[in-house]
PDB file of C-alpha atoms in Angstrom:
ATOM      1  CA  GLU Y   6       0.000   0.000   0.000  1.00 46.00           C
ATOM      2  CA  ASN Y   7       2.876   2.371   0.820  1.00 48.00           C
ATOM      3  CA  VAL Y   8       4.449   1.633  -2.563  1.00 47.00           C
ATOM      4  CA  TYR Y   9       1.147   2.420  -4.293  1.00 49.00           C
ATOM      5  CA  THR Y  10       0.769   5.657  -2.319  1.00 56.00           C
ATOM      6  CA  ASP Y  11       4.333   6.727  -3.118  1.00 56.00           C
ATOM      7  CA  ASP Y  12       3.753   5.967  -6.802  1.00 69.00           C
ATOM      8  CA  GLN Y  13       0.542   8.011  -6.848  1.00 76.00           C
ATOM      9  CA  ASP Y  14       2.319  10.903  -5.135  1.00 78.00           C
ATOM     10  CA  SER Y  15       5.110  10.692  -7.706  1.00 83.00           C
ATOM     11  CA  LEU Y  16       2.569  10.673 -10.548  1.00 82.00           C
ATOM     12  CA  ARG Y  17       0.826  13.737  -9.099  1.00 86.00           C
ATOM     13  CA  SER Y  18       4.165  15.527  -8.862  1.00 88.00           C
ATOM     14  CA  TYR Y  19       4.845  14.641 -12.496  1.00 89.00           C
ATOM     15  CA  ILE Y  20       1.449  16.012 -13.584  1.00 90.00           C
ATOM     16  CA  VAL Y  21       2.053  19.184 -11.558  1.00 90.00           C
ATOM     17  CA  LYS Y  22       5.389  19.549 -13.383  1.00 91.00           C
ATOM     18  CA  VAL Y  23       3.599  19.242 -16.735  1.00 92.00           C
ATOM     19  CA  PHE Y  24       1.016  21.880 -15.849  1.00 92.00           C
ATOM     20  CA  THR Y  25       3.663  24.174 -14.382  1.00 93.00           C
ATOM     21  CA  LYS Y  26       5.549  24.155 -17.677  1.00 94.00           C
ATOM     22  CA  MET Y  27       2.309  24.724 -19.566  1.00 94.00           C
ATOM     23  CA  GLY Y  28       1.466  27.604 -17.219  1.00 94.00           C
ATOM     24  CA  ILE Y  29       4.864  29.217 -17.813  1.00 95.00           C
ATOM     25  CA  ALA Y  30       4.305  28.938 -21.578  1.00 95.00           C
ATOM     26  CA  MET Y  31       0.850  30.517 -21.226  1.00 95.00           C
ATOM     27  CA  ALA Y  32       2.341  33.349 -19.160  1.00 95.00           C
ATOM     28  CA  ILE Y  33       4.999  33.953 -21.836  1.00 96.00           C
ATOM     29  CA  THR Y  34       2.325  34.034 -24.557  1.00 95.00           C
ATOM     30  CA  ALA Y  35       0.156  36.445 -22.562  1.00 94.00           C
ATOM     31  CA  ALA Y  36       3.097  38.737 -21.693  1.00 94.00           C
ATOM     32  CA  VAL Y  37       4.418  38.878 -25.264  1.00 92.00           C
ATOM     33  CA  ALA Y  38       0.886  39.409 -26.633  1.00 92.00           C
ATOM     34  CA  PHE Y  39       0.265  42.281 -24.200  1.00 92.00           C
ATOM     35  CA  VAL Y  40       3.580  44.018 -24.904  1.00 89.00           C
ATOM     36  CA  CYS Y  41       3.156  43.666 -28.673  1.00 88.00           C
ATOM     37  CA  PHE Y  42      -0.498  44.790 -28.514  1.00 89.00           C
ATOM     38  CA  MET Y  43       0.437  47.933 -26.588  1.00 88.00           C
ATOM     39  CA  ASN Y  44       3.261  48.601 -29.027  1.00 85.00           C
ATOM     40  CA  LEU Y  45       0.920  48.243 -31.996  1.00 83.00           C
ATOM     41  CA  TYR Y  46      -1.744  50.355 -30.282  1.00 81.00           C
ATOM     42  CA  ASP Y  47       0.742  53.174 -29.593  1.00 81.00           C
ATOM     43  CA  GLY Y  48       2.246  52.974 -33.087  1.00 75.00           C
ATOM     44  CA  GLY Y  49       5.605  51.794 -31.726  1.00 73.00           C
ATOM     45  CA  PHE Y  50       8.509  50.034 -33.399  1.00 69.00           C
ATOM     46  CA  LEU Y  51       6.534  46.841 -34.108  1.00 72.00           C
ATOM     47  CA  TYR Y  52       3.802  48.789 -35.872  1.00 65.00           C
ATOM     48  CA  LYS Y  53       6.358  50.716 -37.924  1.00 70.00           C
ATOM     49  CA  ALA Y  54       8.252  47.533 -38.769  1.00 71.00           C
ATOM     50  CA  LEU Y  55       5.084  45.808 -40.004  1.00 68.00           C
ATOM     51  CA  VAL Y  56       4.095  48.833 -42.087  1.00 64.00           C
ATOM     52  CA  GLN Y  57       7.486  48.877 -43.760  1.00 68.00           C
ATOM     53  CA  MET Y  58       7.957  45.092 -43.884  1.00 69.00           C
ATOM     54  CA  PRO Y  59       4.565  43.304 -43.772  1.00 68.00           C
ATOM     55  CA  PHE Y  60       6.272  40.035 -44.703  1.00 66.00           C
ATOM     56  CA  LEU Y  61       7.559  39.857 -41.115  1.00 69.00           C
ATOM     57  CA  MET Y  62       4.259  38.260 -40.067  1.00 72.00           C
ATOM     58  CA  TRP Y  63       4.827  35.499 -42.613  1.00 74.00           C
ATOM     59  CA  ILE Y  64       8.322  34.976 -41.229  1.00 78.00           C
ATOM     60  CA  ALA Y  65       6.901  34.719 -37.695  1.00 75.00           C
ATOM     61  CA  MET Y  66       4.278  32.222 -38.859  1.00 76.00           C
ATOM     62  CA  PHE Y  67       6.781  29.987 -40.654  1.00 79.00           C
ATOM     63  CA  ALA Y  68       9.145  30.255 -37.674  1.00 81.00           C
ATOM     64  CA  GLN Y  69       6.312  28.971 -35.495  1.00 79.00           C
ATOM     65  CA  ILE Y  70       5.771  26.002 -37.802  1.00 80.00           C
ATOM     66  CA  GLY Y  71       9.527  25.357 -37.930  1.00 82.00           C
ATOM     67  CA  VAL Y  72       9.850  25.357 -34.148  1.00 80.00           C
ATOM     68  CA  CYS Y  73       6.891  22.979 -33.862  1.00 81.00           C
ATOM     69  CA  ILE Y  74       8.419  20.531 -36.365  1.00 82.00           C
ATOM     70  CA  ALA Y  75      11.864  20.706 -34.759  1.00 80.00           C
ATOM     71  CA  PHE Y  76      10.350  20.251 -31.312  1.00 75.00           C
ATOM     72  CA  THR Y  77       8.407  17.135 -32.321  1.00 75.00           C
ATOM     73  CA  ALA Y  78      10.950  15.537 -34.667  1.00 78.00           C
ATOM     74  CA  GLY Y  79      14.026  16.055 -32.514  1.00 75.00           C
ATOM     75  CA  LEU Y  80      12.578  15.282 -29.099  1.00 77.00           C
ATOM     76  CA  GLN Y  81      14.590  12.108 -28.492  1.00 78.00           C
ATOM     77  CA  LYS Y  82      17.934  13.511 -29.670  1.00 82.00           C
ATOM     78  CA  MET Y  83      17.786  16.983 -28.094  1.00 83.00           C
ATOM     79  CA  GLN Y  84      18.851  17.902 -24.587  1.00 86.00           C
ATOM     80  CA  LYS Y  85      16.131  18.711 -22.052  1.00 86.00           C
ATOM     81  CA  ASN Y  86      17.142  22.381 -21.922  1.00 88.00           C
ATOM     82  CA  THR Y  87      16.930  22.634 -25.724  1.00 87.00           C
ATOM     83  CA  VAL Y  88      13.429  21.139 -25.677  1.00 88.00           C
ATOM     84  CA  THR Y  89      12.387  23.632 -22.993  1.00 90.00           C
ATOM     85  CA  ILE Y  90      13.790  26.594 -24.951  1.00 90.00           C
ATOM     86  CA  LEU Y  91      11.985  25.506 -28.124  1.00 89.00           C
ATOM     87  CA  PHE Y  92       8.698  25.184 -26.222  1.00 92.00           C
ATOM     88  CA  TYR Y  93       8.987  28.647 -24.722  1.00 93.00           C
ATOM     89  CA  ALA Y  94      10.149  30.092 -28.064  1.00 91.00           C
ATOM     90  CA  TYR Y  95       6.981  28.702 -29.633  1.00 91.00           C
ATOM     91  CA  ALA Y  96       4.944  30.289 -26.839  1.00 93.00           C
ATOM     92  CA  ALA Y  97       6.616  33.661 -27.486  1.00 92.00           C
ATOM     93  CA  LEU Y  98       5.955  33.459 -31.233  1.00 89.00           C
ATOM     94  CA  THR Y  99       2.329  32.611 -30.491  1.00 91.00           C
ATOM     95  CA  GLY Y 100       2.174  35.721 -28.309  1.00 91.00           C
ATOM     96  CA  ILE Y 101       3.260  37.870 -31.257  1.00 88.00           C
ATOM     97  CA  SER Y 102       0.431  36.553 -33.446  1.00 87.00           C
ATOM     98  CA  PHE Y 103      -2.069  36.825 -30.579  1.00 91.00           C
ATOM     99  CA  SER Y 104      -1.306  40.533 -30.166  1.00 88.00           C
ATOM    100  CA  PHE Y 105      -3.530  41.174 -33.197  1.00 87.00           C
ATOM    101  CA  LEU Y 106      -6.589  39.406 -31.756  1.00 90.00           C
ATOM    102  CA  PRO Y 107      -7.891  42.366 -29.692  1.00 90.00           C
ATOM    103  CA  PHE Y 108      -7.919  44.513 -32.850  1.00 87.00           C
ATOM    104  CA  ALA Y 109      -9.970  41.887 -34.705  1.00 86.00           C
ATOM    105  CA  TYR Y 110     -12.380  40.850 -31.942  1.00 90.00           C
ATOM    106  CA  GLY Y 111     -12.148  43.458 -29.174  1.00 89.00           C
ATOM    107  CA  VAL Y 112     -10.466  43.162 -25.779  1.00 90.00           C
ATOM    108  CA  ASP Y 113     -13.672  42.139 -23.932  1.00 91.00           C
ATOM    109  CA  THR Y 114     -14.376  39.297 -26.384  1.00 92.00           C
ATOM    110  CA  VAL Y 115     -10.795  38.016 -26.071  1.00 93.00           C
ATOM    111  CA  PHE Y 116     -11.049  37.877 -22.258  1.00 92.00           C
ATOM    112  CA  GLU Y 117     -14.488  36.263 -22.446  1.00 93.00           C
ATOM    113  CA  ALA Y 118     -13.203  33.604 -24.851  1.00 93.00           C
ATOM    114  CA  PHE Y 119     -10.211  32.939 -22.591  1.00 93.00           C
ATOM    115  CA  ALA Y 120     -12.483  32.421 -19.577  1.00 94.00           C
ATOM    116  CA  PHE Y 121     -14.792  30.033 -21.454  1.00 92.00           C
ATOM    117  CA  ALA Y 122     -11.845  28.115 -22.891  1.00 94.00           C
ATOM    118  CA  ALA Y 123     -10.156  27.819 -19.484  1.00 93.00           C
ATOM    119  CA  VAL Y 124     -13.277  26.365 -17.829  1.00 93.00           C
ATOM    120  CA  MET Y 125     -13.830  23.831 -20.619  1.00 93.00           C
ATOM    121  CA  PHE Y 126     -10.145  22.893 -20.798  1.00 93.00           C
ATOM    122  CA  ILE Y 127      -9.850  22.285 -17.047  1.00 92.00           C
ATOM    123  CA  SER Y 128     -13.089  20.269 -17.019  1.00 92.00           C
ATOM    124  CA  CYS Y 129     -11.896  17.970 -19.813  1.00 91.00           C
ATOM    125  CA  ALA Y 130      -8.433  17.643 -18.269  1.00 90.00           C
ATOM    126  CA  VAL Y 131     -10.048  16.448 -15.014  1.00 89.00           C
ATOM    127  CA  ILE Y 132     -12.280  14.040 -16.955  1.00 88.00           C
ATOM    128  CA  GLY Y 133      -9.303  12.701 -18.893  1.00 86.00           C
ATOM    129  CA  HIS Y 134      -7.345  12.158 -15.676  1.00 83.00           C
ATOM    130  CA  ASN Y 135     -10.141  10.306 -13.879  1.00 84.00           C
ATOM    131  CA  THR Y 136     -12.049   8.424 -16.586  1.00 80.00           C
ATOM    132  CA  LYS Y 137     -11.588   4.661 -16.887  1.00 80.00           C
ATOM    133  CA  VAL Y 138     -12.367   4.742 -20.619  1.00 79.00           C
ATOM    134  CA  ASP Y 139      -9.250   4.176 -22.743  1.00 78.00           C
ATOM    135  CA  LEU Y 140      -9.434   7.056 -25.217  1.00 79.00           C
ATOM    136  CA  SER Y 141      -6.472   5.722 -27.192  1.00 77.00           C
ATOM    137  CA  LYS Y 142      -8.960   3.279 -28.780  1.00 78.00           C
ATOM    138  CA  PHE Y 143     -10.374   6.275 -30.637  1.00 74.00           C
ATOM    139  CA  SER Y 144      -6.997   7.715 -31.667  1.00 73.00           C
ATOM    140  CA  GLY Y 145      -7.512   6.867 -35.348  1.00 80.00           C
ATOM    141  CA  LEU Y 146     -10.938   8.487 -35.325  1.00 80.00           C
ATOM    142  CA  MET Y 147      -9.601  11.617 -33.613  1.00 80.00           C
ATOM    143  CA  PHE Y 148      -6.655  11.886 -36.004  1.00 78.00           C
ATOM    144  CA  GLY Y 149      -9.006  11.523 -38.977  1.00 85.00           C
ATOM    145  CA  ALA Y 150     -11.315  14.159 -37.514  1.00 81.00           C
ATOM    146  CA  LEU Y 151      -8.352  16.503 -37.042  1.00 82.00           C
ATOM    147  CA  ILE Y 152      -7.243  16.104 -40.665  1.00 83.00           C
ATOM    148  CA  SER Y 153     -10.830  16.616 -41.830  1.00 81.00           C
ATOM    149  CA  LEU Y 154     -11.074  19.759 -39.713  1.00 78.00           C
ATOM    150  CA  VAL Y 155      -7.915  21.206 -41.279  1.00 77.00           C
ATOM    151  CA  LEU Y 156      -9.117  20.417 -44.807  1.00 79.00           C
ATOM    152  CA  ALA Y 157     -12.590  21.831 -44.067  1.00 76.00           C
ATOM    153  CA  SER Y 158     -11.003  25.026 -42.697  1.00 75.00           C
ATOM    154  CA  ILE Y 159      -8.977  25.437 -45.901  1.00 73.00           C
ATOM    155  CA  VAL Y 160     -12.086  24.885 -48.046  1.00 73.00           C
ATOM    156  CA  GLY Y 161     -13.992  27.384 -45.897  1.00 70.00           C
ATOM    157  CA  MET Y 162     -11.306  30.029 -46.368  1.00 67.00           C
ATOM    158  CA  ILE Y 163     -11.288  29.532 -50.144  1.00 69.00           C
ATOM    159  CA  PHE Y 164     -15.031  29.457 -50.802  1.00 67.00           C
ATOM    160  CA  ASN Y 165     -16.315  31.411 -47.767  1.00 67.00           C
ATOM    161  CA  PHE Y 166     -19.595  29.477 -47.406  1.00 62.00           C
ATOM    162  CA  SER Y 167     -22.183  31.214 -45.234  1.00 60.00           C
ATOM    163  CA  GLY Y 168     -22.240  29.729 -41.730  1.00 71.00           C
ATOM    164  CA  PHE Y 169     -19.559  27.157 -42.620  1.00 76.00           C
ATOM    165  CA  ALA Y 170     -16.844  28.821 -40.525  1.00 80.00           C
ATOM    166  CA  LEU Y 171     -19.128  28.873 -37.469  1.00 83.00           C
ATOM    167  CA  MET Y 172     -19.904  25.169 -37.844  1.00 86.00           C
ATOM    168  CA  ILE Y 173     -16.193  24.381 -38.136  1.00 87.00           C
ATOM    169  CA  SER Y 174     -15.558  26.379 -34.945  1.00 87.00           C
ATOM    170  CA  TYR Y 175     -18.083  24.323 -32.965  1.00 88.00           C
ATOM    171  CA  VAL Y 176     -16.613  21.082 -34.317  1.00 88.00           C
ATOM    172  CA  GLY Y 177     -13.114  22.362 -33.488  1.00 89.00           C
ATOM    173  CA  VAL Y 178     -14.049  23.105 -29.874  1.00 91.00           C
ATOM    174  CA  ILE Y 179     -15.532  19.618 -29.399  1.00 91.00           C
ATOM    175  CA  LEU Y 180     -12.574  17.890 -31.056  1.00 90.00           C
ATOM    176  CA  PHE Y 181      -9.916  19.675 -29.011  1.00 90.00           C
ATOM    177  CA  LEU Y 182     -11.842  19.113 -25.786  1.00 91.00           C
ATOM    178  CA  VAL Y 183     -11.722  15.378 -26.527  1.00 90.00           C
ATOM    179  CA  LEU Y 184      -8.017  15.670 -27.431  1.00 91.00           C
ATOM    180  CA  THR Y 185      -7.423  17.416 -24.090  1.00 92.00           C
ATOM    181  CA  ALA Y 186      -8.888  14.450 -22.220  1.00 91.00           C
ATOM    182  CA  TRP Y 187      -6.808  12.047 -24.324  1.00 91.00           C
ATOM    183  CA  ASP Y 188      -3.602  14.025 -23.815  1.00 91.00           C
ATOM    184  CA  MET Y 189      -4.204  13.894 -20.060  1.00 91.00           C
ATOM    185  CA  GLN Y 190      -4.378  10.105 -20.301  1.00 90.00           C
ATOM    186  CA  LYS Y 191      -1.158  10.059 -22.312  1.00 89.00           C
ATOM    187  CA  ILE Y 192       0.653  11.881 -19.516  1.00 89.00           C
ATOM    188  CA  LYS Y 193       0.025   8.910 -17.222  1.00 86.00           C
ATOM    189  CA  ALA Y 194       1.006   6.492 -19.997  1.00 84.00           C
ATOM    190  CA  TYR Y 195       4.308   8.303 -20.594  1.00 85.00           C
ATOM    191  CA  TYR Y 196       4.988   8.347 -16.870  1.00 85.00           C
ATOM    192  CA  TYR Y 197       4.625   4.579 -16.455  1.00 83.00           C
ATOM    193  CA  GLN Y 198       6.222   3.581 -19.777  1.00 82.00           C
ATOM    194  CA  LEU Y 199       9.387   5.607 -19.117  1.00 77.00           C
ATOM    195  CA  ASP Y 200       9.876   4.498 -15.545  1.00 68.00           C
ATOM    196  CA  ASP Y 201      13.557   3.642 -16.029  1.00 61.00           C
ATOM    197  CA  TYR Y 202      14.435   6.520 -18.341  1.00 63.00           C
ATOM    198  CA  ASN Y 203      14.350   9.658 -16.222  1.00 70.00           C
ATOM    199  CA  ASP Y 204      15.852  11.987 -18.847  1.00 79.00           C
ATOM    200  CA  MET Y 205      13.313  10.943 -21.460  1.00 82.00           C
ATOM    201  CA  ARG Y 206      10.541  11.123 -18.884  1.00 83.00           C
ATOM    202  CA  SER Y 207      11.512  14.742 -18.169  1.00 85.00           C
ATOM    203  CA  LYS Y 208      11.470  15.558 -21.884  1.00 88.00           C
ATOM    204  CA  MET Y 209       8.081  13.897 -22.255  1.00 89.00           C
ATOM    205  CA  ALA Y 210       6.797  16.107 -19.444  1.00 90.00           C
ATOM    206  CA  ILE Y 211       7.744  19.107 -21.577  1.00 91.00           C
ATOM    207  CA  TYR Y 212       6.205  17.498 -24.651  1.00 91.00           C
ATOM    208  CA  SER Y 213       2.994  16.768 -22.733  1.00 92.00           C
ATOM    209  CA  ALA Y 214       2.886  20.399 -21.610  1.00 94.00           C
ATOM    210  CA  PHE Y 215       3.296  21.395 -25.266  1.00 93.00           C
ATOM    211  CA  GLN Y 216       0.399  19.140 -26.320  1.00 92.00           C
ATOM    212  CA  LEU Y 217      -1.895  20.549 -23.629  1.00 94.00           C
ATOM    213  CA  TYR Y 218      -0.783  24.073 -24.524  1.00 95.00           C
ATOM    214  CA  LEU Y 219      -1.780  23.477 -28.157  1.00 93.00           C
ATOM    215  CA  ASP Y 220      -5.111  21.988 -27.045  1.00 93.00           C
ATOM    216  CA  PHE Y 221      -5.910  25.068 -24.980  1.00 95.00           C
ATOM    217  CA  ILE Y 222      -4.772  27.499 -27.677  1.00 94.00           C
ATOM    218  CA  ASN Y 223      -6.992  25.820 -30.257  1.00 93.00           C
ATOM    219  CA  ILE Y 224      -9.996  25.707 -27.922  1.00 94.00           C
ATOM    220  CA  PHE Y 225      -9.471  29.406 -27.180  1.00 95.00           C
ATOM    221  CA  LEU Y 226      -9.240  30.346 -30.862  1.00 93.00           C
ATOM    222  CA  TYR Y 227     -12.362  28.408 -31.837  1.00 92.00           C
ATOM    223  CA  VAL Y 228     -14.336  29.843 -28.911  1.00 93.00           C
ATOM    224  CA  LEU Y 229     -13.098  33.303 -29.879  1.00 93.00           C
ATOM    225  CA  ARG Y 230     -14.392  32.833 -33.416  1.00 90.00           C
ATOM    226  CA  ILE Y 231     -17.785  31.692 -32.102  1.00 90.00           C
ATOM    227  CA  LEU Y 232     -18.084  34.663 -29.745  1.00 90.00           C
ATOM    228  CA  GLY Y 233     -16.784  37.027 -32.409  1.00 86.00           C
ATOM    229  CA  SER Y 234     -19.410  35.773 -34.846  1.00 79.00           C
ATOM    230  CA  ARG Y 235     -22.125  36.237 -32.221  1.00 71.00           C
ATOM    231  CA  ASN Y 236     -21.012  39.773 -31.403  1.00 63.00           C
ATOM    232  CA  ARG Y 237     -20.980  40.763 -35.075  1.00 59.00           C
ATOM    233  CA  ASP Y 238     -24.592  39.548 -35.428  1.00 53.00           C
TER     234      ASP Y 238
END
């Protein structure tokens, strides 16, 4: 019984570590977004740079994709500190792109979307941690749904069907809530599978934080689009 209790305490500490790293990444995103938003609002150097060189946003976007690919592909070979730096670099780049959201949707709508997303994310994370249902059985279905969502989003942007974007947003929220629950289950799986590989277990804690971070960011963006659509009506 003592061994079981110690193991459960160790697992809880591991999960706390994951959420701490995710929280730091969220704080970096929020801080960078706020600083960049204020700079844009005041017509500072970022605003002037984008006016003169609008391609900088494309560079930031491709840098974000590059960091994500490097982070995922090189996880096993990279040092733990390198993995951490890449994660936080991605969070900072996300903050730059998020600085434009208040201009598009309004500050109140952004905060409202964040609050809704946080409540739903936490609820699904708790469900994923406590449920006895093995969500990995539905991994193929979820992956297929994710690919379909991406393709549908591209089609929606090209043809701009009335109401199509709103439907995609609702589907996106549901899908990433399910992925949040699944990613919570994977944290426990990583913990037990890597019992004898402490360095890899530490890197997987960072990777798990990255997965949960992406889940939350996507939930937030889809909720923001739903609320933004409602406010425009």
